[in-house]
PDB file of C-alpha atoms in Angstrom:
ATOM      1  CA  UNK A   1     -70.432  21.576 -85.165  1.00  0.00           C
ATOM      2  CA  UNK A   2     -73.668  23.493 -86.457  1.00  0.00           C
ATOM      3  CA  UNK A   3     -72.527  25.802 -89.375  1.00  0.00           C
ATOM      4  CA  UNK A   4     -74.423  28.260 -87.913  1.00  0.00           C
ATOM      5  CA  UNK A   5     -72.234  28.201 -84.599  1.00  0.00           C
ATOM      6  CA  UNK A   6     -69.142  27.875 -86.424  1.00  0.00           C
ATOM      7  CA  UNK A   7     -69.965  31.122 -88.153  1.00  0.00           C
ATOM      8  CA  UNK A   8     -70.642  32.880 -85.212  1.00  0.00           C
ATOM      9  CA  UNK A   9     -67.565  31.530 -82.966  1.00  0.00           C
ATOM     10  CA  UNK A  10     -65.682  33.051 -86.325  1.00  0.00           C
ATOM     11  CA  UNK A  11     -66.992  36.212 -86.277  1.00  0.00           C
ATOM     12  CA  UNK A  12     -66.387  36.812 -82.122  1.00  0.00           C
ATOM     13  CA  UNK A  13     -62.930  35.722 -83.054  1.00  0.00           C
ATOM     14  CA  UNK A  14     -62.967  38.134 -85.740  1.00  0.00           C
ATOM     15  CA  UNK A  15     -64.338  40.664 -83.707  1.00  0.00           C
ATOM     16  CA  UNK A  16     -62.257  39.921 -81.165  1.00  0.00           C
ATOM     17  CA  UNK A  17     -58.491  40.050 -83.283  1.00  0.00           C
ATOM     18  CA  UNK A  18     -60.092  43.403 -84.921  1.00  0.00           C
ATOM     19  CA  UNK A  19     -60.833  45.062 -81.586  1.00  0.00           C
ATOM     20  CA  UNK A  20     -57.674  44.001 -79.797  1.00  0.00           C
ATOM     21  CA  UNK A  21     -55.615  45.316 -83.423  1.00  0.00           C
ATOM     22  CA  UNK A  22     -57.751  48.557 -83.000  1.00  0.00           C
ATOM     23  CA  UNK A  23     -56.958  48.987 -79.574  1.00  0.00           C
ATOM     24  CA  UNK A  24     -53.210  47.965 -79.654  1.00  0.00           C
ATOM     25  CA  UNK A  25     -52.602  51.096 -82.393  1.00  0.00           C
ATOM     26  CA  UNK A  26     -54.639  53.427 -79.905  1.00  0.00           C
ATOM     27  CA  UNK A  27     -52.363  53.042 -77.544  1.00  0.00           C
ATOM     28  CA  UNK A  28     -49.232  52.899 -78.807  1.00  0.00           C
ATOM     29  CA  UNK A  29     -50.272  56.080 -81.263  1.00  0.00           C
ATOM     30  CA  UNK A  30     -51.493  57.723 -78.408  1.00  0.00           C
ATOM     31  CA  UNK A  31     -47.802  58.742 -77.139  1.00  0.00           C
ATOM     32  CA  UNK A  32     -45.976  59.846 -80.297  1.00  0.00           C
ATOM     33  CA  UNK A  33     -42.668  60.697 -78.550  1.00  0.00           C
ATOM     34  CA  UNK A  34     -42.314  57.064 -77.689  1.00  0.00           C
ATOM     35  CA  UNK A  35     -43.065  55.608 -80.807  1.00  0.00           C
ATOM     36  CA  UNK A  36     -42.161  58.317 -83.262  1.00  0.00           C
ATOM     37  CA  UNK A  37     -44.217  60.675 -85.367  1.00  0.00           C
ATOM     38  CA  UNK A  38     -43.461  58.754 -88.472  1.00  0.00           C
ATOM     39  CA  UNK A  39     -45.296  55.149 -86.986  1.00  0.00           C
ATOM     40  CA  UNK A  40     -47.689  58.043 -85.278  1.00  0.00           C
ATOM     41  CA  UNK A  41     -49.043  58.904 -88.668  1.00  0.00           C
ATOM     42  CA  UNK A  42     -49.080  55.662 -90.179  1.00  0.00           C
ATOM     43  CA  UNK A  43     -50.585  54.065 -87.227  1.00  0.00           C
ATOM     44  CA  UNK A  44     -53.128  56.620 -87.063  1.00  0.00           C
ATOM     45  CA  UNK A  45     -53.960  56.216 -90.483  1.00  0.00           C
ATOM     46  CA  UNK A  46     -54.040  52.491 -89.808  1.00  0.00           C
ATOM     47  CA  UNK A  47     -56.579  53.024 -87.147  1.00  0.00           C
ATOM     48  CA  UNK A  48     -58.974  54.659 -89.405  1.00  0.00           C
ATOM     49  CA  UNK A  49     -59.092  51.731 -91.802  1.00  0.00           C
ATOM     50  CA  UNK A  50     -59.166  49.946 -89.013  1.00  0.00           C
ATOM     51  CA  UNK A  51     -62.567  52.005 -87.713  1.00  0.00           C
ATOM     52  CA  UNK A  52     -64.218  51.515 -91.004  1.00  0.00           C
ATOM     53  CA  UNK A  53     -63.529  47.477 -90.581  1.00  0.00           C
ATOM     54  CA  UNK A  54     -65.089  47.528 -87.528  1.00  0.00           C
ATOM     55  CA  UNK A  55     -68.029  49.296 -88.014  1.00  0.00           C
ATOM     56  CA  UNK A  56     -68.540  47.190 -91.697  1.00  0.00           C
ATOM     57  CA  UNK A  57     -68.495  44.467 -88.977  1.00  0.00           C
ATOM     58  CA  UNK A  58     -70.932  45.794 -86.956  1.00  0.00           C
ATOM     59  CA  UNK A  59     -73.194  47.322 -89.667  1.00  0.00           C
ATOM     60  CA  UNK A  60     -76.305  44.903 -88.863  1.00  0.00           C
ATOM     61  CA  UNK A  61     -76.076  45.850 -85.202  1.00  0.00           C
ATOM     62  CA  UNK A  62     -75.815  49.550 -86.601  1.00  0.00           C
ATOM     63  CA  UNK A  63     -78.780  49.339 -88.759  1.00  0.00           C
ATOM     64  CA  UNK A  64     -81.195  47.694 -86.147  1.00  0.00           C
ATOM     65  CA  UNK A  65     -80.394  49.521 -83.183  1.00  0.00           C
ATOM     66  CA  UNK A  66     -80.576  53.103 -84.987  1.00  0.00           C
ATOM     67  CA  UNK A  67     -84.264  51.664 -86.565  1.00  0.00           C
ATOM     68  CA  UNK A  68     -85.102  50.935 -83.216  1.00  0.00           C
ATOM     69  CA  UNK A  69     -83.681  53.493 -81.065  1.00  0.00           C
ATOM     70  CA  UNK A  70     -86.687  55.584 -80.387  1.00  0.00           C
ATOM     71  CA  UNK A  71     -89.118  53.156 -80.115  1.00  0.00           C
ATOM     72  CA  UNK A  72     -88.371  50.308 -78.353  1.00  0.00           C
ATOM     73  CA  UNK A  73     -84.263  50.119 -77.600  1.00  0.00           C
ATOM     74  CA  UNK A  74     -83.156  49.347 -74.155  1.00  0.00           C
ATOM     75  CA  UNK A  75     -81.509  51.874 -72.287  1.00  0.00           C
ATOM     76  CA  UNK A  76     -78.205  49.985 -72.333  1.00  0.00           C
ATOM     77  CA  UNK A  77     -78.590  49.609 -76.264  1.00  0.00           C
ATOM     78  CA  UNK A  78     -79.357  53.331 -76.440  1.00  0.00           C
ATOM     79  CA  UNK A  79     -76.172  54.493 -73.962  1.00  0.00           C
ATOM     80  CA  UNK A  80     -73.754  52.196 -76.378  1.00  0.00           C
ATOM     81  CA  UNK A  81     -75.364  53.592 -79.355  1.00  0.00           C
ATOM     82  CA  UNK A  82     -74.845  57.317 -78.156  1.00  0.00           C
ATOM     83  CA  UNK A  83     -71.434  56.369 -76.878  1.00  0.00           C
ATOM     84  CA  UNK A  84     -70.544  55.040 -80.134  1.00  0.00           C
ATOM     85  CA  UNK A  85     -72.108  58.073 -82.321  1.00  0.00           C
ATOM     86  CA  UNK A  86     -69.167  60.268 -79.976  1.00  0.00           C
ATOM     87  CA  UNK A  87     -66.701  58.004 -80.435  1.00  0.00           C
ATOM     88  CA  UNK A  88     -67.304  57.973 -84.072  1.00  0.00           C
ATOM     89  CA  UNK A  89     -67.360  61.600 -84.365  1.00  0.00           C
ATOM     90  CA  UNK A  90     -64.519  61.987 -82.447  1.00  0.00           C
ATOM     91  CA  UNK A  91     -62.246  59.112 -83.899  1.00  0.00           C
ATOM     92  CA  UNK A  92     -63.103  60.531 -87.484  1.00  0.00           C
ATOM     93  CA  UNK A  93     -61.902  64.099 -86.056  1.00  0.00           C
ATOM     94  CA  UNK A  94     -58.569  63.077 -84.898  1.00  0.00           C
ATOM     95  CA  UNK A  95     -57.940  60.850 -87.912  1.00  0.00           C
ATOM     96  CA  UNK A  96     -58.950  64.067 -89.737  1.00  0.00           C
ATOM     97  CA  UNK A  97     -57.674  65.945 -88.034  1.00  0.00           C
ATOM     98  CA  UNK A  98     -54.481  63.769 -87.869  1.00  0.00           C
ATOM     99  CA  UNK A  99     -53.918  64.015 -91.395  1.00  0.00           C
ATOM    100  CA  UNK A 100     -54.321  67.800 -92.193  1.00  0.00           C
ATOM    101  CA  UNK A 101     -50.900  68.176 -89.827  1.00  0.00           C
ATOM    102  CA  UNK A 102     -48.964  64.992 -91.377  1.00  0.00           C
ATOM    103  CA  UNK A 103     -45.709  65.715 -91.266  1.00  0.00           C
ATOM    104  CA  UNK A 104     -44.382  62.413 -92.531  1.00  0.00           C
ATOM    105  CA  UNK A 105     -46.807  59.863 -93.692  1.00  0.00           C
ATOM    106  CA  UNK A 106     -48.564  62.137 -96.575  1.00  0.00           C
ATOM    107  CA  UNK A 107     -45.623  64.314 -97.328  1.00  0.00           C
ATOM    108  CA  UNK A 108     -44.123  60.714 -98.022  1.00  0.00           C
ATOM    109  CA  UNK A 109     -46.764  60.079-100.948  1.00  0.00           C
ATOM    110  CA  UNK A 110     -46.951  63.645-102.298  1.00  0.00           C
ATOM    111  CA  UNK A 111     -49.030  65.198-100.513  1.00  0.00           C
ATOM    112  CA  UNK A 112     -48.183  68.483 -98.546  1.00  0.00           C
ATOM    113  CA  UNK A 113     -51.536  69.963 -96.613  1.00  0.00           C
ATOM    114  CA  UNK A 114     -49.327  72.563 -93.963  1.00  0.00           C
ATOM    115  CA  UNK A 115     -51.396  72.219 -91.039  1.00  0.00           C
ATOM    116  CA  UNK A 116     -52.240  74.805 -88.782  1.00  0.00           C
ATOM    117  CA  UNK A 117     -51.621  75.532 -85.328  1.00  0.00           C
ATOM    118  CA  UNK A 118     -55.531  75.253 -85.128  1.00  0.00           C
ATOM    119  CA  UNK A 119     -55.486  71.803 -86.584  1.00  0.00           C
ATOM    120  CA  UNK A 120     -52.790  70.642 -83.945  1.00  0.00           C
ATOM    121  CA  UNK A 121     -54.941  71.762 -81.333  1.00  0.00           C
ATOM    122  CA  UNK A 122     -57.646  70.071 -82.107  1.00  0.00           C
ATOM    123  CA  UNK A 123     -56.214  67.388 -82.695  1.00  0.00           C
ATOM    124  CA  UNK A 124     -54.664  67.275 -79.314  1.00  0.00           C
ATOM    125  CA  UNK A 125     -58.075  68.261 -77.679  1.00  0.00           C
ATOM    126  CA  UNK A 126     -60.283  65.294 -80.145  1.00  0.00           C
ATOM    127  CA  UNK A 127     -57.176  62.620 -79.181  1.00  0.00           C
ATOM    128  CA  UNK A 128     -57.477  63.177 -75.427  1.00  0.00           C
ATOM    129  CA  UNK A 129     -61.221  62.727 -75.424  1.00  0.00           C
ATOM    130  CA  UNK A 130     -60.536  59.541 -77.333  1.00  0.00           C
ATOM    131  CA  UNK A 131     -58.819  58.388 -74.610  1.00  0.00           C
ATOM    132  CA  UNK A 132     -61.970  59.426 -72.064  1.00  0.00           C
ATOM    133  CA  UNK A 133     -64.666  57.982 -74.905  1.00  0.00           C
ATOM    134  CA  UNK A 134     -62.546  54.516 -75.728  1.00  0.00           C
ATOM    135  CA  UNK A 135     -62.224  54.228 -71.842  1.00  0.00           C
ATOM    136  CA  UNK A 136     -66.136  54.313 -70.853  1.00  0.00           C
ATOM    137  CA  UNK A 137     -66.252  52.240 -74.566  1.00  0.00           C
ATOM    138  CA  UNK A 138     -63.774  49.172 -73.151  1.00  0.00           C
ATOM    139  CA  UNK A 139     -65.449  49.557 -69.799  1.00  0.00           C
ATOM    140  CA  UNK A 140     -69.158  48.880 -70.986  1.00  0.00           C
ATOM    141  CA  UNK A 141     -67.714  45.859 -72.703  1.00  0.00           C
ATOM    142  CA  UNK A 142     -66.049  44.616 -70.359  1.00  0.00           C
ATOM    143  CA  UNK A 143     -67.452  41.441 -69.596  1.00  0.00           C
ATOM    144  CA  UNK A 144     -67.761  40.439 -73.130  1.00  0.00           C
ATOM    145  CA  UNK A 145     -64.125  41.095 -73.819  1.00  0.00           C
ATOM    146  CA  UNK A 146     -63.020  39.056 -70.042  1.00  0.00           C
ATOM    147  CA  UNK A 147     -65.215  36.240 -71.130  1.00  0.00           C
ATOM    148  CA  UNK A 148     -63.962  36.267 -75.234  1.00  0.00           C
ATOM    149  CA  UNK A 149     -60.388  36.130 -73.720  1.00  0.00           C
ATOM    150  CA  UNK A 150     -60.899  33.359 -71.556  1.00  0.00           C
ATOM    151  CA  UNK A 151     -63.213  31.330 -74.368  1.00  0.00           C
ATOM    152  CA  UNK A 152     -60.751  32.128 -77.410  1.00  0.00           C
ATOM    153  CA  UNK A 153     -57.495  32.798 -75.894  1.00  0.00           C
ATOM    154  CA  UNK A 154     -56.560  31.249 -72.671  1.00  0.00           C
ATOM    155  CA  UNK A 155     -58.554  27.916 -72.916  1.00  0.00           C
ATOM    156  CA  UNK A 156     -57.588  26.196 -75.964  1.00  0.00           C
ATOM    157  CA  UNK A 157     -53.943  26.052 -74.419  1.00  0.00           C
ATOM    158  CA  UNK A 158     -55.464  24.665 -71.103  1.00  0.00           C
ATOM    159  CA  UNK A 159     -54.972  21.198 -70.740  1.00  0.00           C
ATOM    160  CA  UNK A 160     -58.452  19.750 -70.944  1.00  0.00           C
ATOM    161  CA  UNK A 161     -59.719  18.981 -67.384  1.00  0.00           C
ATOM    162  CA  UNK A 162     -58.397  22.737 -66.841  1.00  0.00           C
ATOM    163  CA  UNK A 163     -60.593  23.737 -69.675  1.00  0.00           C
ATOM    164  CA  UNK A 164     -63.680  22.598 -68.202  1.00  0.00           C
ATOM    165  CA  UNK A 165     -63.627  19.647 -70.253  1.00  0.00           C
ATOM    166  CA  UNK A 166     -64.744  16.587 -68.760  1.00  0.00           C
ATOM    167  CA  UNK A 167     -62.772  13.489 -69.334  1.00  0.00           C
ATOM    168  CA  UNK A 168     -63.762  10.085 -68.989  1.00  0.00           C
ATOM    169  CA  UNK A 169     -60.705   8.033 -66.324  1.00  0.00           C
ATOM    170  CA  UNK A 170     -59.775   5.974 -69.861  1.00  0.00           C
ATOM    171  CA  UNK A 171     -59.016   9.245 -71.475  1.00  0.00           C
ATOM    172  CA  UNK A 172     -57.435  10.864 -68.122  1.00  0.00           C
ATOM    173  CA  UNK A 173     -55.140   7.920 -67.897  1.00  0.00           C
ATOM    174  CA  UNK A 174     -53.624   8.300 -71.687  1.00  0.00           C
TER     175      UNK A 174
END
């Protein structure tokens, strides 16, 4: 294989396992009476780091699409790029928001911030938007995360002929 190649099937992977990680904490922190306030916190706290991995992953795409996004950016490069500004905003909101009414996870390390009812209500407010923003988000990507699945996931425990592979009849006989 072409190291280039390689290095790019590793980052979709990567991409791919960081996304999926991302997403798995949204929703599970995203109903704190089923998972408890205490893997709420942590999770969301989690999910921030996580944010910051992604968008250190994406940086290049970051940096070239902002150079170019009044000039000569497609229309679906400038709709993800404004989509992503609002999800950044508001992801950095509840995190922020999310840690100024900790109950558990910063108390835990010393550090006692009393939020206000103002705080919870914004966070409750910048959370549900999430949900709206990551929706639209998952939906614009859609194809790329059907067709990452499939590639990464599902076909390398396909039996060969299944995986598109084409087998000469010596091979299909052993």
């Amino acid at each position: 294989m072409i190291e280039g190649k390689k290095t790019m099937i590793d980052r979709v992977k990567t991409d791919l396992l960081v996304d999926a990680s991302i997403f798995a904490a949204f929703l599970i922190a995203m109903d704190p009476r089923s998972s408890g306030i205490a893997v709420h916190e942590w999770l969301g706290i989690a999910f921030g780091a996580a944010i910051i991995v992604h968008l250190l992953l994406h940086w290049k795409w970051i940096v070239s699409t902002t150079r170019r996004l009044f000039s000569r950016a497609a229309r679906p490069a400038r709709l993800n790029y404004f989509l992503n500004t609002l999800l950044f905003i508001d992801i950095t909101l509840v995190v922020f928001t999310g840690l100024m009414i900790s109950r558990i996870a910063l108390p835990s390390l010393g550090i006692y911030l009393g939020g206000s009812f103002i705080w919870r209500g914004l966070h409750s407010l910048t959370a549900n938007l999430s949900l709206v923003l990551i929706s639209v988000h998952v939906a614009l990507h859609w194809r790329w995360i059907v067709e990452t699945v499939k590639r990464y996931v599902f076909k390398p425990f396909l039996p060969k002929r299944a995986a598109g592979v084409n087998l000469t009849h010596k091979e299909a006989q052993s």
